Amino acid sequence: MEELRAHVRKYGPVMQRYYVQYLSGFDAVVLNELVQNLSVCPEDESIIMSSFVNTMTSLSVKQVEDGEVFDFRGMRLDWFRLQAYTSVSKASLGLADHRELGKMMNTIIFHTKMVDSLVEMLVETSDLSIFCFYSRAFEKMFQQCLELPSQSRYSIAFPLLCTHFMSCTHELCPEERHHIGDRSLSLCNMFLDEMAKQARNLITDICTEQCTLSDQLLPKHCAKTISQAVNKKSKKQTGKKGEPEREKPGVESMRKNRLVVTK
């Protein structure tokens, strides 16, 4: 999920290009047809829907390329206003009788959010702040992630998820913000400390292993190899069982079975 969010943030302009073309090239055309086919359309509703079509038709890819800041909040507010007009009991144009119009407008509103409210859409669709309330399970998952060699590379996701916790806060409950902020910070620090310890242990193991391998190449260890070679040629050892051959440096790299791995 973190990777997907990063991709959305990175390729935001690409998505804007796509949805701007979608709004102007498809949504505007379909909405215009739906409006034209309405049997009854009061003046206020007609003005609002015409403004929808005009707003979408005026969009172009060049606006994205020029770095123009889009703002469709007015359009979304007009859609709320239109729903209010068409949902009262004595409305001449009832939204309940024109379901296709409602579906189309909801789709259009989603497309506008993908252009000007991408960050809010990320929070709405991929917020992982739920882990704030299950911190015990969250910590256990982190420990399991570190223990599994195939999963440990993804452990950085846990401190990243701590940034989601602030989405739990609400402006109507400001006193919670401080507590949740402290909680997310302490968890993040704990995860980073554990990852640092794990990295330290791994580096220490690698250094120890490298020292052992380097030690095998020292001149003092070649005496036995030389003596074995001499004894093999010697007539005295004929018929007698010689010493078992000592493993030479580099044998650890030659695996007959891929499942058997060394440090």
Tab-separated table of C-alpha atoms in Angstrom:
chain	number	residue	atom	x	y	z
A	1	MET	CA	0.000	0.000	0.000
A	2	GLU	CA	2.869	2.376	0.786
A	3	GLU	CA	4.427	1.632	-2.618
A	4	LEU	CA	1.123	2.342	-4.363
A	5	ARG	CA	0.725	5.626	-2.463
A	6	ALA	CA	4.272	6.632	-3.416
A	7	HIS	CA	3.541	5.858	-7.087
A	8	VAL	CA	0.354	7.937	-7.004
A	9	ARG	CA	2.244	10.896	-5.498
A	10	LYS	CA	5.114	10.481	-7.958
A	11	TYR	CA	2.945	10.163	-11.072
A	12	GLY	CA	0.249	12.649	-10.020
A	13	PRO	CA	0.615	14.723	-13.228
A	14	VAL	CA	0.146	11.575	-15.348
A	15	MET	CA	-3.121	10.816	-13.547
A	16	GLN	CA	-4.200	14.444	-13.901
A	17	ARG	CA	-3.614	14.288	-17.671
A	18	TYR	CA	-5.700	11.103	-17.894
A	19	TYR	CA	-8.666	12.361	-15.867
A	20	VAL	CA	-8.667	15.832	-17.442
A	21	GLN	CA	-9.021	14.147	-20.853
A	22	TYR	CA	-11.645	11.785	-19.389
A	23	LEU	CA	-13.715	14.710	-18.055
A	24	SER	CA	-13.542	16.788	-21.243
A	25	GLY	CA	-13.703	13.982	-23.819
A	26	PHE	CA	-16.213	11.563	-22.301
A	27	ASP	CA	-17.935	12.767	-19.118
A	28	ALA	CA	-18.920	16.155	-20.602
A	29	VAL	CA	-20.390	14.491	-23.718
A	30	VAL	CA	-22.399	11.881	-21.794
A	31	LEU	CA	-23.695	14.416	-19.253
A	32	ASN	CA	-24.735	16.762	-22.058
A	33	GLU	CA	-26.720	13.929	-23.698
A	34	LEU	CA	-28.408	13.071	-20.395
A	35	VAL	CA	-29.378	16.715	-19.839
A	36	GLN	CA	-30.739	17.012	-23.396
A	37	ASN	CA	-32.906	13.923	-22.884
A	38	LEU	CA	-34.523	15.207	-19.664
A	39	SER	CA	-38.255	15.672	-20.217
A	40	VAL	CA	-38.518	18.391	-17.547
A	41	CYS	CA	-35.637	20.624	-16.452
A	42	PRO	CA	-36.335	23.747	-14.344
A	43	GLU	CA	-34.238	26.858	-14.953
A	44	ASP	CA	-32.063	26.640	-11.792
A	45	GLU	CA	-31.208	22.981	-12.379
A	46	SER	CA	-30.575	23.654	-16.063
A	47	ILE	CA	-28.122	26.480	-15.261
A	48	ILE	CA	-26.178	24.264	-12.818
A	49	MET	CA	-25.943	21.319	-15.226
A	50	SER	CA	-24.958	23.574	-18.118
A	51	SER	CA	-22.157	24.992	-15.962
A	52	PHE	CA	-20.990	21.411	-15.259
A	53	VAL	CA	-20.754	20.693	-19.005
A	54	ASN	CA	-19.044	24.016	-19.761
A	55	THR	CA	-16.507	23.566	-16.948
A	56	MET	CA	-15.541	20.099	-18.168
A	57	THR	CA	-15.489	21.024	-21.865
A	58	SER	CA	-13.064	23.893	-21.188
A	59	LEU	CA	-10.455	21.544	-19.673
A	60	SER	CA	-7.321	20.693	-21.664
A	61	VAL	CA	-4.069	18.772	-21.206
A	62	LYS	CA	-2.133	22.009	-21.733
A	63	GLN	CA	-3.371	23.204	-18.331
A	64	VAL	CA	-1.659	20.195	-16.709
A	65	GLU	CA	1.526	20.750	-18.693
A	66	ASP	CA	1.580	24.437	-17.654
A	67	GLY	CA	1.298	23.401	-13.991
A	68	GLU	CA	-2.084	25.084	-13.479
A	69	VAL	CA	-3.701	24.448	-10.074
A	70	PHE	CA	-7.158	22.920	-10.505
A	71	ASP	CA	-10.009	23.616	-8.112
A	72	PHE	CA	-13.338	21.832	-8.610
A	73	ARG	CA	-14.718	22.544	-5.139
A	74	GLY	CA	-17.293	24.926	-6.612
A	75	MET	CA	-18.472	22.240	-9.005
A	76	ARG	CA	-18.804	19.714	-6.182
A	77	LEU	CA	-20.710	22.261	-4.103
A	78	ASP	CA	-23.081	22.823	-7.043
A	79	TRP	CA	-23.689	19.059	-7.192
A	80	PHE	CA	-24.709	19.125	-3.497
A	81	ARG	CA	-26.974	22.075	-4.285
A	82	LEU	CA	-28.510	20.209	-7.244
A	83	GLN	CA	-29.145	17.146	-5.056
A	84	ALA	CA	-30.921	19.371	-2.543
A	85	TYR	CA	-33.087	20.950	-5.284
A	86	THR	CA	-34.039	17.586	-6.806
A	87	SER	CA	-34.646	15.669	-3.583
A	88	VAL	CA	-37.469	17.701	-2.045
A	89	SER	CA	-40.956	16.215	-2.210
A	90	LYS	CA	-42.463	18.718	-4.694
A	91	ALA	CA	-39.476	18.979	-7.034
A	92	SER	CA	-40.436	19.026	-10.726
A	93	LEU	CA	-37.186	17.187	-11.542
A	94	GLY	CA	-36.796	14.290	-9.095
A	95	LEU	CA	-33.358	12.749	-8.796
A	96	ALA	CA	-34.917	9.430	-7.775
A	97	ASP	CA	-36.549	9.242	-11.226
A	98	HIS	CA	-33.260	9.878	-13.033
A	99	ARG	CA	-30.854	7.367	-11.558
A	100	GLU	CA	-28.482	7.493	-14.549
A	101	LEU	CA	-27.977	11.214	-13.990
A	102	GLY	CA	-27.111	10.593	-10.311
A	103	LYS	CA	-24.681	7.784	-11.183
A	104	MET	CA	-23.012	9.862	-13.880
A	105	MET	CA	-22.616	12.874	-11.618
A	106	ASN	CA	-21.113	10.778	-8.802
A	107	THR	CA	-18.615	9.336	-11.302
A	108	ILE	CA	-17.757	12.844	-12.528
A	109	ILE	CA	-17.237	14.073	-8.947
A	110	PHE	CA	-14.837	11.159	-8.356
A	111	HIS	CA	-12.930	12.076	-11.530
A	112	THR	CA	-12.631	15.722	-10.417
A	113	LYS	CA	-11.181	14.580	-7.078
A	114	MET	CA	-8.542	12.593	-8.959
A	115	VAL	CA	-7.425	15.864	-10.546
A	116	ASP	CA	-7.454	18.408	-7.719
A	117	SER	CA	-7.689	16.378	-4.485
A	118	LEU	CA	-5.264	13.511	-5.008
A	119	VAL	CA	-3.814	13.721	-1.478
A	120	GLU	CA	-7.292	13.671	0.101
A	121	MET	CA	-8.218	10.712	-2.105
A	122	LEU	CA	-5.155	8.831	-0.843
A	123	VAL	CA	-6.212	9.441	2.758
A	124	GLU	CA	-9.786	8.423	1.977
A	125	THR	CA	-8.972	5.221	0.089
A	126	SER	CA	-5.704	3.915	1.554
A	127	ASP	CA	-5.500	5.207	5.117
A	128	LEU	CA	-3.933	2.619	7.451
A	129	SER	CA	-4.459	4.538	10.695
A	130	ILE	CA	-6.525	1.602	12.027
A	131	PHE	CA	-3.226	0.102	13.278
A	132	CYS	CA	-3.126	2.887	15.863
A	133	PHE	CA	-5.825	0.982	17.801
A	134	TYR	CA	-4.118	-2.409	17.419
A	135	SER	CA	-0.579	-1.465	18.395
A	136	ARG	CA	0.102	-4.819	20.157
A	137	ALA	CA	-0.715	-6.772	17.014
A	138	PHE	CA	1.169	-4.180	14.960
A	139	GLU	CA	4.334	-4.672	17.051
A	140	LYS	CA	3.977	-8.464	16.808
A	141	MET	CA	3.717	-8.217	13.003
A	142	PHE	CA	6.872	-6.105	12.996
A	143	GLN	CA	8.799	-8.719	15.007
A	144	GLN	CA	7.613	-11.470	12.645
A	145	CYS	CA	8.672	-9.343	9.684
A	146	LEU	CA	12.202	-8.991	11.115
A	147	GLU	CA	12.482	-12.717	11.863
A	148	LEU	CA	11.581	-13.813	8.318
A	149	PRO	CA	14.585	-13.262	6.010
A	150	SER	CA	12.336	-12.947	2.945
A	151	GLN	CA	10.206	-10.254	4.631
A	152	SER	CA	12.774	-8.269	6.618
A	153	ARG	CA	13.534	-6.061	3.596
A	154	TYR	CA	9.999	-4.627	3.919
A	155	SER	CA	10.354	-3.696	7.600
A	156	ILE	CA	10.712	0.005	6.681
A	157	ALA	CA	6.953	-0.022	5.993
A	158	PHE	CA	6.208	-0.116	9.744
A	159	PRO	CA	7.768	3.248	10.688
A	160	LEU	CA	6.208	4.695	7.512
A	161	LEU	CA	2.763	3.535	8.634
A	162	CYS	CA	3.144	5.470	11.893
A	163	THR	CA	2.633	8.649	9.850
A	164	HIS	CA	-0.930	7.450	9.082
A	165	PHE	CA	-1.917	7.602	12.748
A	166	MET	CA	-2.460	11.362	12.634
A	167	SER	CA	-5.419	10.722	10.298
A	168	CYS	CA	-7.276	9.423	13.375
A	169	THR	CA	-7.345	12.933	14.799
A	170	HIS	CA	-10.218	15.287	14.131
A	171	GLU	CA	-10.364	19.052	14.391
A	172	LEU	CA	-13.334	18.736	16.759
A	173	CYS	CA	-11.208	16.693	19.200
A	174	PRO	CA	-7.916	18.620	19.410
A	175	GLU	CA	-6.953	17.073	22.751
A	176	GLU	CA	-6.478	13.661	21.070
A	177	ARG	CA	-3.917	15.029	18.623
A	178	HIS	CA	-1.129	15.341	21.193
A	179	HIS	CA	-1.655	11.828	22.591
A	180	ILE	CA	-1.846	10.148	19.146
A	181	GLY	CA	1.190	12.140	17.979
A	182	ASP	CA	3.230	10.898	20.960
A	183	ARG	CA	2.053	7.341	20.342
A	184	SER	CA	3.003	7.379	16.655
A	185	LEU	CA	6.391	8.949	17.428
A	186	SER	CA	7.255	6.429	20.160
A	187	LEU	CA	6.249	3.483	17.935
A	188	CYS	CA	8.242	4.887	15.021
A	189	ASN	CA	11.336	5.325	17.215
A	190	MET	CA	10.958	1.791	18.574
A	191	PHE	CA	10.738	0.327	15.057
A	192	LEU	CA	13.779	2.281	13.878
A	193	ASP	CA	15.781	1.212	16.967
A	194	GLU	CA	14.934	-2.443	16.365
A	195	MET	CA	15.879	-2.165	12.694
A	196	ALA	CA	19.175	-0.507	13.641
A	197	LYS	CA	19.928	-3.319	16.131
A	198	GLN	CA	19.092	-5.928	13.509
A	199	ALA	CA	21.371	-4.221	10.985
A	200	ARG	CA	24.145	-4.001	13.607
A	201	ASN	CA	23.841	-7.736	14.385
A	202	LEU	CA	23.914	-8.650	10.701
A	203	ILE	CA	26.980	-6.499	10.027
A	204	THR	CA	28.726	-7.996	13.072
A	205	ASP	CA	27.951	-11.531	11.808
A	206	ILE	CA	29.269	-10.636	8.345
A	207	CYS	CA	32.468	-9.199	9.836
A	208	THR	CA	32.977	-12.302	12.017
A	209	GLU	CA	32.426	-14.592	9.047
A	210	GLN	CA	34.827	-12.555	6.893
A	211	CYS	CA	37.478	-12.711	9.636
A	212	THR	CA	37.073	-16.501	9.834
A	213	LEU	CA	37.413	-16.878	6.063
A	214	SER	CA	40.409	-14.554	5.998
A	215	ASP	CA	42.022	-16.513	8.821
A	216	GLN	CA	41.831	-19.711	6.754
A	217	LEU	CA	44.139	-18.132	4.170
A	218	LEU	CA	46.942	-17.396	6.638
A	219	PRO	CA	50.308	-19.177	5.948
A	220	LYS	CA	50.143	-21.013	9.304
A	221	HIS	CA	47.274	-23.171	8.019
A	222	CYS	CA	49.098	-24.455	4.940
A	223	ALA	CA	51.547	-26.644	6.966
A	224	LYS	CA	49.055	-29.540	7.224
A	225	THR	CA	48.286	-29.361	3.505
A	226	ILE	CA	51.995	-29.485	2.653
A	227	SER	CA	52.646	-32.379	5.058
A	228	GLN	CA	49.741	-34.349	3.560
A	229	ALA	CA	51.124	-33.828	0.063
A	230	VAL	CA	54.598	-34.944	1.164
A	231	ASN	CA	53.246	-37.989	3.009
A	232	LYS	CA	51.282	-39.096	-0.034
A	233	LYS	CA	54.488	-39.319	-2.046
A	234	SER	CA	56.357	-40.955	0.800
A	235	LYS	CA	56.815	-44.729	0.625
A	236	LYS	CA	56.297	-44.954	4.391
A	237	GLN	CA	52.579	-44.252	4.038
A	238	THR	CA	52.002	-47.025	1.467
A	239	GLY	CA	49.231	-49.354	2.618
A	240	LYS	CA	48.334	-47.204	5.614
A	241	LYS	CA	45.169	-45.153	5.875
A	242	GLY	CA	46.120	-41.456	5.539
A	243	GLU	CA	44.603	-38.562	7.406
A	244	PRO	CA	41.269	-37.319	6.099
A	245	GLU	CA	41.761	-34.433	3.708
A	246	ARG	CA	41.195	-31.051	5.223
A	247	GLU	CA	38.662	-28.757	3.568
A	248	LYS	CA	40.307	-26.041	1.558
A	249	PRO	CA	39.292	-22.364	1.670
A	250	GLY	CA	36.475	-21.581	-0.749
A	251	VAL	CA	34.580	-24.850	-0.207
A	252	GLU	CA	31.793	-22.904	1.558
A	253	SER	CA	30.907	-21.225	-1.761
A	254	MET	CA	30.357	-24.529	-3.571
A	255	ARG	CA	26.820	-25.652	-2.745
A	256	LYS	CA	25.502	-28.930	-4.073
A	257	ASN	CA	22.038	-28.142	-2.758
A	258	ARG	CA	20.586	-24.624	-3.091
A	259	LEU	CA	18.499	-25.135	0.081
A	260	VAL	CA	21.658	-25.420	2.149
A	261	VAL	CA	22.876	-21.848	2.582
A	262	THR	CA	25.778	-20.441	4.538
A	263	LYS	CA	25.838	-17.230	6.547
